[in-house]
PDB file of C-alpha atoms in Angstrom:
ATOM      1  CA  MET A   1       8.135  -8.958  13.689  1.00 91.00           C
ATOM      2  CA  LEU A   2       4.415  -8.901  14.465  1.00 96.00           C
ATOM      3  CA  LYS A   3       1.951 -11.295  15.393  1.00 96.00           C
ATOM      4  CA  ALA A   4      -1.842 -10.916  15.542  1.00 96.00           C
ATOM      5  CA  GLN A   5      -4.145 -13.525  16.838  1.00 96.00           C
ATOM      6  CA  ASN A   6      -7.900 -13.586  16.842  1.00 96.00           C
ATOM      7  CA  LEU A   7      -8.316 -10.082  16.187  1.00 97.00           C
ATOM      8  CA  VAL A   8     -12.091  -8.754  16.665  1.00 96.00           C
ATOM      9  CA  LYS A   9     -13.641  -5.478  15.831  1.00 97.00           C
ATOM     10  CA  LYS A  10     -17.100  -4.693  16.166  1.00 95.00           C
ATOM     11  CA  PHE A  11     -19.075  -1.195  15.445  1.00 93.00           C
ATOM     12  CA  ASN A  12     -22.220  -1.393  17.314  1.00 91.00           C
ATOM     13  CA  ASP A  13     -23.744  -4.841  16.211  1.00 90.00           C
ATOM     14  CA  ASN A  14     -21.765  -4.947  12.893  1.00 92.00           C
ATOM     15  CA  GLU A  15     -18.499  -7.461  13.531  1.00 95.00           C
ATOM     16  CA  VAL A  16     -16.029  -6.008  10.932  1.00 95.00           C
ATOM     17  CA  LEU A  17     -13.108  -8.348  12.004  1.00 96.00           C
ATOM     18  CA  SER A  18     -14.144 -11.806  12.957  1.00 95.00           C
ATOM     19  CA  GLY A  19     -10.844 -13.481  14.475  1.00 95.00           C
ATOM     20  CA  ILE A  20      -8.000 -12.164  12.177  1.00 96.00           C
ATOM     21  CA  SER A  21      -4.752 -14.333  12.685  1.00 96.00           C
ATOM     22  CA  PHE A  22      -1.539 -13.665  10.883  1.00 96.00           C
ATOM     23  CA  GLU A  23       2.067 -13.114  11.583  1.00 95.00           C
ATOM     24  CA  ILE A  24       4.700 -10.886   9.636  1.00 95.00           C
ATOM     25  CA  ILE A  25       8.162 -11.638   9.256  1.00 94.00           C
ATOM     26  CA  LYS A  26      11.235  -8.838   9.358  1.00 95.00           C
ATOM     27  CA  GLY A  27      11.763  -8.019   5.740  1.00 94.00           C
ATOM     28  CA  GLN A  28       8.610  -9.401   4.355  1.00 95.00           C
ATOM     29  CA  VAL A  29       6.113  -7.820   2.086  1.00 95.00           C
ATOM     30  CA  LEU A  30       2.693  -8.973   2.909  1.00 96.00           C
ATOM     31  CA  ALA A  31      -0.315  -7.941   0.329  1.00 95.00           C
ATOM     32  CA  VAL A  32      -3.580  -7.857   1.809  1.00 96.00           C
ATOM     33  CA  ILE A  33      -6.467  -8.233  -0.942  1.00 95.00           C
ATOM     34  CA  GLY A  34     -10.110  -8.486  -1.158  1.00 93.00           C
ATOM     35  CA  PRO A  35     -13.492  -6.571  -1.922  1.00 92.00           C
ATOM     36  CA  SER A  36     -14.427  -3.367  -0.320  1.00 89.00           C
ATOM     37  CA  GLY A  37     -15.838  -3.680   2.963  1.00 89.00           C
ATOM     38  CA  SER A  38     -14.076  -6.772   3.945  1.00 92.00           C
ATOM     39  CA  GLY A  39     -12.112  -5.253   6.860  1.00 93.00           C
ATOM     40  CA  LYS A  40      -8.694  -4.573   5.437  1.00 94.00           C
ATOM     41  CA  SER A  41      -8.471  -0.953   6.257  1.00 93.00           C
ATOM     42  CA  THR A  42     -10.223  -1.678   9.799  1.00 95.00           C
ATOM     43  CA  MET A  43      -7.549  -4.164  10.447  1.00 96.00           C
ATOM     44  CA  LEU A  44      -4.660  -1.721   9.765  1.00 95.00           C
ATOM     45  CA  ARG A  45      -6.366   0.999  11.668  1.00 94.00           C
ATOM     46  CA  CYS A  46      -6.669  -1.474  14.803  1.00 96.00           C
ATOM     47  CA  LEU A  47      -2.696  -2.403  14.444  1.00 96.00           C
ATOM     48  CA  ASN A  48      -1.681   1.363  14.284  1.00 95.00           C
ATOM     49  CA  LEU A  49      -3.960   1.948  17.358  1.00 94.00           C
ATOM     50  CA  LEU A  50      -6.274   4.404  15.578  1.00 94.00           C
ATOM     51  CA  GLU A  51      -9.173   1.903  16.551  1.00 95.00           C
ATOM     52  CA  ARG A  52      -9.328  -0.249  19.579  1.00 96.00           C
ATOM     53  CA  LEU A  53      -9.902  -3.956  19.374  1.00 97.00           C
ATOM     54  CA  ASP A  54     -12.759  -5.809  20.888  1.00 96.00           C
ATOM     55  CA  GLY A  55     -10.956  -8.903  21.080  1.00 96.00           C
ATOM     56  CA  GLY A  56      -7.450 -10.602  20.141  1.00 96.00           C
ATOM     57  CA  CYS A  57      -3.767 -10.337  20.903  1.00 97.00           C
ATOM     58  CA  VAL A  58      -1.039  -8.354  19.028  1.00 97.00           C
ATOM     59  CA  GLU A  59       2.842  -8.677  19.664  1.00 96.00           C
ATOM     60  CA  VAL A  60       5.419  -6.842  18.401  1.00 95.00           C
ATOM     61  CA  GLU A  61       8.706  -8.681  18.459  1.00 92.00           C
ATOM     62  CA  GLY A  62       7.676 -10.440  21.583  1.00 90.00           C
ATOM     63  CA  GLU A  63       6.291  -7.122  23.040  1.00 94.00           C
ATOM     64  CA  VAL A  64       2.422  -7.508  24.135  1.00 96.00           C
ATOM     65  CA  MET A  65       0.592  -4.480  22.530  1.00 96.00           C
ATOM     66  CA  VAL A  66      -2.850  -5.686  23.402  1.00 96.00           C
ATOM     67  CA  ARG A  67      -4.107  -8.903  24.971  1.00 96.00           C
ATOM     68  CA  THR A  68      -7.577 -10.422  25.840  1.00 95.00           C
ATOM     69  CA  ASP A  69      -7.730 -12.228  29.470  1.00 95.00           C
ATOM     70  CA  ASP A  70      -9.574 -15.364  30.058  1.00 92.00           C
ATOM     71  CA  ASN A  71     -12.469 -13.460  30.953  1.00 94.00           C
ATOM     72  CA  GLY A  72     -12.714 -11.706  27.435  1.00 92.00           C
ATOM     73  CA  ASN A  73     -11.581  -8.465  28.783  1.00 95.00           C
ATOM     74  CA  VAL A  74      -9.212  -6.356  26.167  1.00 96.00           C
ATOM     75  CA  ILE A  75      -6.053  -5.287  27.867  1.00 97.00           C
ATOM     76  CA  TYR A  76      -3.722  -2.669  26.202  1.00 97.00           C
ATOM     77  CA  ALA A  77      -0.122  -2.024  27.467  1.00 96.00           C
ATOM     78  CA  PRO A  78       0.360   1.190  29.340  1.00 96.00           C
ATOM     79  CA  GLU A  79      -0.082   4.320  27.606  1.00 95.00           C
ATOM     80  CA  ALA A  80       3.618   5.128  27.448  1.00 94.00           C
ATOM     81  CA  ASP A  81       4.747   1.774  25.997  1.00 95.00           C
ATOM     82  CA  LEU A  82       1.769   2.186  23.421  1.00 95.00           C
ATOM     83  CA  ARG A  83       3.424   5.494  22.085  1.00 92.00           C
ATOM     84  CA  ARG A  84       6.716   3.661  21.822  1.00 92.00           C
ATOM     85  CA  ILE A  85       5.202   0.713  19.852  1.00 94.00           C
ATOM     86  CA  ARG A  86       3.348   2.899  17.787  1.00 92.00           C
ATOM     87  CA  LEU A  87       6.655   4.725  16.864  1.00 92.00           C
ATOM     88  CA  ARG A  88       7.758   1.569  15.106  1.00 93.00           C
ATOM     89  CA  PHE A  89       4.877   1.734  12.780  1.00 95.00           C
ATOM     90  CA  GLY A  90       4.351   4.112   9.688  1.00 94.00           C
ATOM     91  CA  LEU A  91       1.083   4.316   8.248  1.00 93.00           C
ATOM     92  CA  VAL A  92       0.377   5.923   4.768  1.00 92.00           C
ATOM     93  CA  PHE A  93      -3.142   6.630   4.015  1.00 87.00           C
ATOM     94  CA  GLN A  94      -4.930   6.355   0.667  1.00 84.00           C
ATOM     95  CA  ASN A  95      -5.799  10.032   0.796  1.00 83.00           C
ATOM     96  CA  PHE A  96      -2.247  11.150   1.715  1.00 83.00           C
ATOM     97  CA  ASN A  97      -3.450  13.087   4.806  1.00 88.00           C
ATOM     98  CA  LEU A  98      -0.633  15.815   4.406  1.00 92.00           C
ATOM     99  CA  PHE A  99      -1.132  18.908   6.432  1.00 93.00           C
ATOM    100  CA  PRO A 100      -2.293  21.760   3.821  1.00 94.00           C
ATOM    101  CA  HIS A 101      -0.874  24.650   5.785  1.00 95.00           C
ATOM    102  CA  LEU A 102       2.797  23.162   6.197  1.00 95.00           C
ATOM    103  CA  SER A 103       5.164  22.952   2.995  1.00 96.00           C
ATOM    104  CA  VAL A 104       6.583  19.450   1.902  1.00 96.00           C
ATOM    105  CA  MET A 105       9.594  20.118   4.047  1.00 96.00           C
ATOM    106  CA  GLN A 106       7.440  21.083   7.390  1.00 95.00           C
ATOM    107  CA  ASN A 107       5.187  18.087   6.634  1.00 96.00           C
ATOM    108  CA  ILE A 108       8.200  15.589   6.766  1.00 96.00           C
ATOM    109  CA  THR A 109      10.351  17.353   9.345  1.00 96.00           C
ATOM    110  CA  GLU A 110       7.236  17.957  11.968  1.00 94.00           C
ATOM    111  CA  ALA A 111       7.337  14.486  13.653  1.00 92.00           C
ATOM    112  CA  PRO A 112      10.808  13.838  13.604  1.00 94.00           C
ATOM    113  CA  ILE A 113      11.270  17.233  15.460  1.00 93.00           C
ATOM    114  CA  ARG A 114       8.459  17.248  17.808  1.00 92.00           C
ATOM    115  CA  VAL A 115       8.186  13.607  18.530  1.00 90.00           C
ATOM    116  CA  ALA A 116      11.619  11.978  17.595  1.00 88.00           C
ATOM    117  CA  GLY A 117      13.390  14.814  19.364  1.00 88.00           C
ATOM    118  CA  LEU A 118      15.912  15.506  16.137  1.00 90.00           C
ATOM    119  CA  LYS A 119      17.401  18.837  15.846  1.00 95.00           C
ATOM    120  CA  PRO A 120      15.814  21.016  13.047  1.00 94.00           C
ATOM    121  CA  GLU A 121      18.951  20.798  10.594  1.00 95.00           C
ATOM    122  CA  GLU A 122      19.157  16.984  11.313  1.00 95.00           C
ATOM    123  CA  ALA A 123      15.593  16.594  10.431  1.00 95.00           C
ATOM    124  CA  LYS A 124      15.850  18.995   7.181  1.00 95.00           C
ATOM    125  CA  GLU A 125      18.932  16.874   6.161  1.00 96.00           C
ATOM    126  CA  LEU A 126      16.906  13.636   6.683  1.00 96.00           C
ATOM    127  CA  ALA A 127      14.058  15.046   4.514  1.00 96.00           C
ATOM    128  CA  LEU A 128      16.440  16.176   1.871  1.00 96.00           C
ATOM    129  CA  GLY A 129      17.658  12.489   1.417  1.00 96.00           C
ATOM    130  CA  LEU A 130      14.100  11.062   1.401  1.00 95.00           C
ATOM    131  CA  LEU A 131      12.674  13.767  -1.035  1.00 96.00           C
ATOM    132  CA  GLU A 132      15.651  12.853  -3.461  1.00 94.00           C
ATOM    133  CA  LYS A 133      14.940   8.958  -2.960  1.00 93.00           C
ATOM    134  CA  MET A 134      11.012   9.655  -3.901  1.00 93.00           C
ATOM    135  CA  GLY A 135      12.251  11.735  -6.982  1.00 92.00           C
ATOM    136  CA  LEU A 136      11.116  15.115  -5.553  1.00 94.00           C
ATOM    137  CA  SER A 137      14.362  16.942  -4.417  1.00 94.00           C
ATOM    138  CA  ASP A 138      12.677  20.253  -6.303  1.00 94.00           C
ATOM    139  CA  LYS A 139       9.436  19.909  -4.216  1.00 95.00           C
ATOM    140  CA  ALA A 140      10.903  20.790  -0.791  1.00 95.00           C
ATOM    141  CA  GLU A 141       9.174  24.447  -0.516  1.00 96.00           C
ATOM    142  CA  ALA A 142       5.792  23.518  -2.181  1.00 96.00           C
ATOM    143  CA  TYR A 143       2.837  22.947  -0.516  1.00 96.00           C
ATOM    144  CA  PRO A 144       0.307  20.033  -0.877  1.00 95.00           C
ATOM    145  CA  TYR A 145      -2.210  22.200  -3.102  1.00 94.00           C
ATOM    146  CA  GLN A 146       0.646  22.627  -5.566  1.00 96.00           C
ATOM    147  CA  LEU A 147       1.482  18.691  -6.122  1.00 93.00           C
ATOM    148  CA  SER A 148      -0.086  16.069  -8.146  1.00 91.00           C
ATOM    149  CA  GLY A 149      -1.849  13.172  -6.328  1.00 89.00           C
ATOM    150  CA  GLY A 150       1.316  11.000  -7.024  1.00 90.00           C
ATOM    151  CA  GLN A 151       3.486  13.515  -5.713  1.00 92.00           C
ATOM    152  CA  SER A 152       1.493  13.870  -2.639  1.00 93.00           C
ATOM    153  CA  GLN A 153       1.770  10.487  -2.001  1.00 92.00           C
ATOM    154  CA  ARG A 154       5.274  10.098  -2.411  1.00 93.00           C
ATOM    155  CA  VAL A 155       5.748  13.105   0.108  1.00 95.00           C
ATOM    156  CA  ALA A 156       3.493  11.029   2.367  1.00 94.00           C
ATOM    157  CA  ILE A 157       5.636   8.036   2.005  1.00 94.00           C
ATOM    158  CA  ALA A 158       8.690  10.109   2.851  1.00 95.00           C
ATOM    159  CA  ARG A 159       7.061  11.771   5.923  1.00 95.00           C
ATOM    160  CA  ALA A 160       6.222   8.006   7.141  1.00 95.00           C
ATOM    161  CA  LEU A 161       9.908   6.883   6.512  1.00 95.00           C
ATOM    162  CA  ALA A 162      11.357  10.105   8.173  1.00 95.00           C
ATOM    163  CA  MET A 163      10.201   8.403  11.552  1.00 94.00           C
ATOM    164  CA  LYS A 164      12.258   5.339  10.662  1.00 94.00           C
ATOM    165  CA  PRO A 165       9.647   2.612  11.309  1.00 95.00           C
ATOM    166  CA  ASP A 166      10.165  -1.040  11.521  1.00 95.00           C
ATOM    167  CA  ILE A 167       7.039  -1.753   9.755  1.00 96.00           C
ATOM    168  CA  LEU A 168       5.158   0.392   7.074  1.00 96.00           C
ATOM    169  CA  PHE A 169       1.557  -0.115   6.400  1.00 95.00           C
ATOM    170  CA  PHE A 170      -0.040   1.166   3.263  1.00 93.00           C
ATOM    171  CA  ASP A 171      -3.849   1.505   3.119  1.00 92.00           C
ATOM    172  CA  GLU A 172      -4.744   1.418  -0.617  1.00 89.00           C
ATOM    173  CA  PRO A 173      -1.846   3.753  -1.382  1.00 86.00           C
ATOM    174  CA  THR A 174      -3.143   4.227  -5.138  1.00 85.00           C
ATOM    175  CA  SER A 175      -6.868   4.141  -4.855  1.00 82.00           C
ATOM    176  CA  ALA A 176      -7.120   8.046  -5.031  1.00 75.00           C
ATOM    177  CA  LEU A 177      -4.795   8.249  -8.005  1.00 79.00           C
ATOM    178  CA  ASP A 178      -5.371   7.921 -11.744  1.00 82.00           C
ATOM    179  CA  PRO A 179      -3.669   5.078 -13.465  1.00 80.00           C
ATOM    180  CA  GLU A 180      -0.830   7.188 -14.914  1.00 77.00           C
ATOM    181  CA  LEU A 181       0.068   8.618 -11.421  1.00 82.00           C
ATOM    182  CA  THR A 182      -0.264   5.101  -9.688  1.00 86.00           C
ATOM    183  CA  GLY A 183       2.839   3.913 -11.474  1.00 85.00           C
ATOM    184  CA  GLU A 184       4.945   6.517  -9.643  1.00 85.00           C
ATOM    185  CA  VAL A 185       3.882   5.497  -6.029  1.00 87.00           C
ATOM    186  CA  LEU A 186       4.120   1.648  -7.002  1.00 89.00           C
ATOM    187  CA  LYS A 187       7.781   2.155  -8.151  1.00 89.00           C
ATOM    188  CA  VAL A 188       8.530   3.583  -4.747  1.00 90.00           C
ATOM    189  CA  ILE A 189       7.125   0.687  -3.021  1.00 91.00           C
ATOM    190  CA  ARG A 190       8.908  -1.703  -5.193  1.00 91.00           C
ATOM    191  CA  MET A 191      12.076   0.195  -4.204  1.00 93.00           C
ATOM    192  CA  LEU A 192      11.484  -0.143  -0.439  1.00 94.00           C
ATOM    193  CA  ALA A 193      10.790  -4.004  -1.132  1.00 92.00           C
ATOM    194  CA  GLN A 194      14.166  -4.287  -2.948  1.00 92.00           C
ATOM    195  CA  GLU A 195      15.612  -2.557   0.325  1.00 93.00           C
ATOM    196  CA  HIS A 196      13.852  -5.441   2.491  1.00 93.00           C
ATOM    197  CA  MET A 197      11.546  -2.736   4.342  1.00 95.00           C
ATOM    198  CA  THR A 198       8.919  -4.684   6.170  1.00 96.00           C
ATOM    199  CA  MET A 199       5.704  -3.850   4.830  1.00 96.00           C
ATOM    200  CA  VAL A 200       1.875  -4.496   4.730  1.00 96.00           C
ATOM    201  CA  VAL A 201       0.122  -3.318   1.714  1.00 94.00           C
ATOM    202  CA  VAL A 202      -3.589  -3.265   1.475  1.00 94.00           C
ATOM    203  CA  THR A 203      -4.080  -2.725  -2.590  1.00 91.00           C
ATOM    204  CA  HIS A 204      -6.644  -3.458  -5.170  1.00 89.00           C
ATOM    205  CA  GLU A 205      -3.589  -3.485  -7.534  1.00 87.00           C
ATOM    206  CA  MET A 206      -3.472  -7.282  -8.241  1.00 89.00           C
ATOM    207  CA  ALA A 207      -0.333  -7.232 -10.642  1.00 86.00           C
ATOM    208  CA  PHE A 208       1.583  -5.368  -8.262  1.00 89.00           C
ATOM    209  CA  ALA A 209       0.494  -7.663  -5.412  1.00 90.00           C
ATOM    210  CA  LYS A 210       1.532 -10.728  -7.313  1.00 90.00           C
ATOM    211  CA  GLU A 211       5.026  -9.183  -8.324  1.00 89.00           C
ATOM    212  CA  VAL A 212       6.092  -7.565  -4.806  1.00 90.00           C
ATOM    213  CA  ALA A 213       4.648  -9.622  -2.154  1.00 93.00           C
ATOM    214  CA  ASP A 214       6.139 -12.604  -0.273  1.00 94.00           C
ATOM    215  CA  ARG A 215       2.596 -13.475   0.998  1.00 96.00           C
ATOM    216  CA  VAL A 216      -0.754 -12.617   0.147  1.00 96.00           C
ATOM    217  CA  ILE A 217      -3.976 -12.434   2.316  1.00 96.00           C
ATOM    218  CA  PHE A 218      -7.337 -12.573   0.811  1.00 96.00           C
ATOM    219  CA  MET A 219     -10.012 -10.954   3.097  1.00 96.00           C
ATOM    220  CA  ASP A 220     -13.869 -11.360   2.802  1.00 95.00           C
ATOM    221  CA  LYS A 221     -16.426 -10.370   5.372  1.00 94.00           C
ATOM    222  CA  GLY A 222     -14.027  -9.863   8.266  1.00 94.00           C
ATOM    223  CA  LEU A 223     -12.142 -13.204   7.750  1.00 95.00           C
ATOM    224  CA  ILE A 224      -9.035 -14.329   6.042  1.00 96.00           C
ATOM    225  CA  VAL A 225     -10.164 -16.484   3.375  1.00 95.00           C
ATOM    226  CA  GLU A 226      -7.126 -17.806   2.365  1.00 95.00           C
ATOM    227  CA  GLU A 227      -3.257 -17.086   2.634  1.00 95.00           C
ATOM    228  CA  GLY A 228      -0.276 -18.217   0.851  1.00 95.00           C
ATOM    229  CA  SER A 229       2.287 -17.198  -1.650  1.00 95.00           C
ATOM    230  CA  PRO A 230       1.645 -14.992  -4.660  1.00 94.00           C
ATOM    231  CA  GLU A 231       1.691 -18.051  -6.741  1.00 94.00           C
ATOM    232  CA  GLU A 232      -0.614 -19.942  -4.831  1.00 94.00           C
ATOM    233  CA  ILE A 233      -3.261 -17.279  -4.505  1.00 94.00           C
ATOM    234  CA  PHE A 234      -3.150 -15.698  -8.122  1.00 93.00           C
ATOM    235  CA  ASN A 235      -2.412 -19.102 -10.014  1.00 91.00           C
ATOM    236  CA  ASN A 236      -4.006 -21.587  -7.819  1.00 91.00           C
ATOM    237  CA  PRO A 237      -6.425 -20.455  -5.272  1.00 92.00           C
ATOM    238  CA  ASN A 238      -7.843 -23.315  -2.974  1.00 91.00           C
ATOM    239  CA  ASN A 239     -10.903 -21.460  -1.864  1.00 91.00           C
ATOM    240  CA  GLU A 240     -14.110 -20.703  -4.164  1.00 92.00           C
ATOM    241  CA  ARG A 241     -14.583 -17.252  -2.929  1.00 93.00           C
ATOM    242  CA  THR A 242     -10.983 -16.325  -3.884  1.00 92.00           C
ATOM    243  CA  LYS A 243     -11.366 -17.803  -7.275  1.00 91.00           C
ATOM    244  CA  ALA A 244     -14.656 -15.950  -7.871  1.00 91.00           C
ATOM    245  CA  PHE A 245     -13.037 -12.544  -6.481  1.00 91.00           C
ATOM    246  CA  LEU A 246     -10.105 -13.043  -8.878  1.00 89.00           C
ATOM    247  CA  ASN A 247     -12.215 -14.036 -12.019  1.00 85.00           C
ATOM    248  CA  VAL A 248     -14.440 -11.096 -11.434  1.00 78.00           C
ATOM    249  CA  LEU A 249     -11.231  -8.924 -11.755  1.00 68.00           C
ATOM    250  CA  LYS A 250      -9.826 -10.913 -14.748  1.00 65.00           C
ATOM    251  CA  SER A 251     -13.021 -10.008 -16.757  1.00 56.00           C
ATOM    252  CA  TYR A 252     -12.458  -6.316 -16.439  1.00 52.00           C
TER     253      TYR A 252
END
């Protein structure tokens, strides 16, 4: 479904991504783990066109989103194509990013109406179904300030799902939550995995990644250090850096 090759991203002289390559298969859950500052979130932002790459190629089901020519020039698809490709992606941020002046219902229906062209009554019906799925049927008219962190993140997930994405990206979806609320959000992601939603989850929740992911990528210093099944990464890692990272986590 998505193929990334040799992704490079620099901020001034700091190379944050140093040749990242991986593939995502339809229906697969890919967990991305690694220490803070390893480039995980930057990778997601580049894939979602929130940042522009300095090198590499990204294809979505064979359609080129961005490529690098033989002279090292980074060439993006025309803007109209990029907008269409971007609509195939959903991104859930770690800090929710809900519109504070809009109700939960408005947060979910805004994009389907304005971007996807749904009629208001269709968008409302869709939103109500998603809120029921998230266990938030009673929060449709609430505002973000009236929600807990876990509820806010579930609304953010519903908002992303309302655009019916082919791939859902999560950028550390539980890092802003206390442990009690983390379970609410992880339960929703487990449910989506059981429904074979294609997902890329950047997470610090190792037990969750081991349980839900089909494949795991370990990143460090802008590189993919190791990639494999959860069994391989968590129970029998090959790379010494992966071993050291997981051993530190086990010591807490």
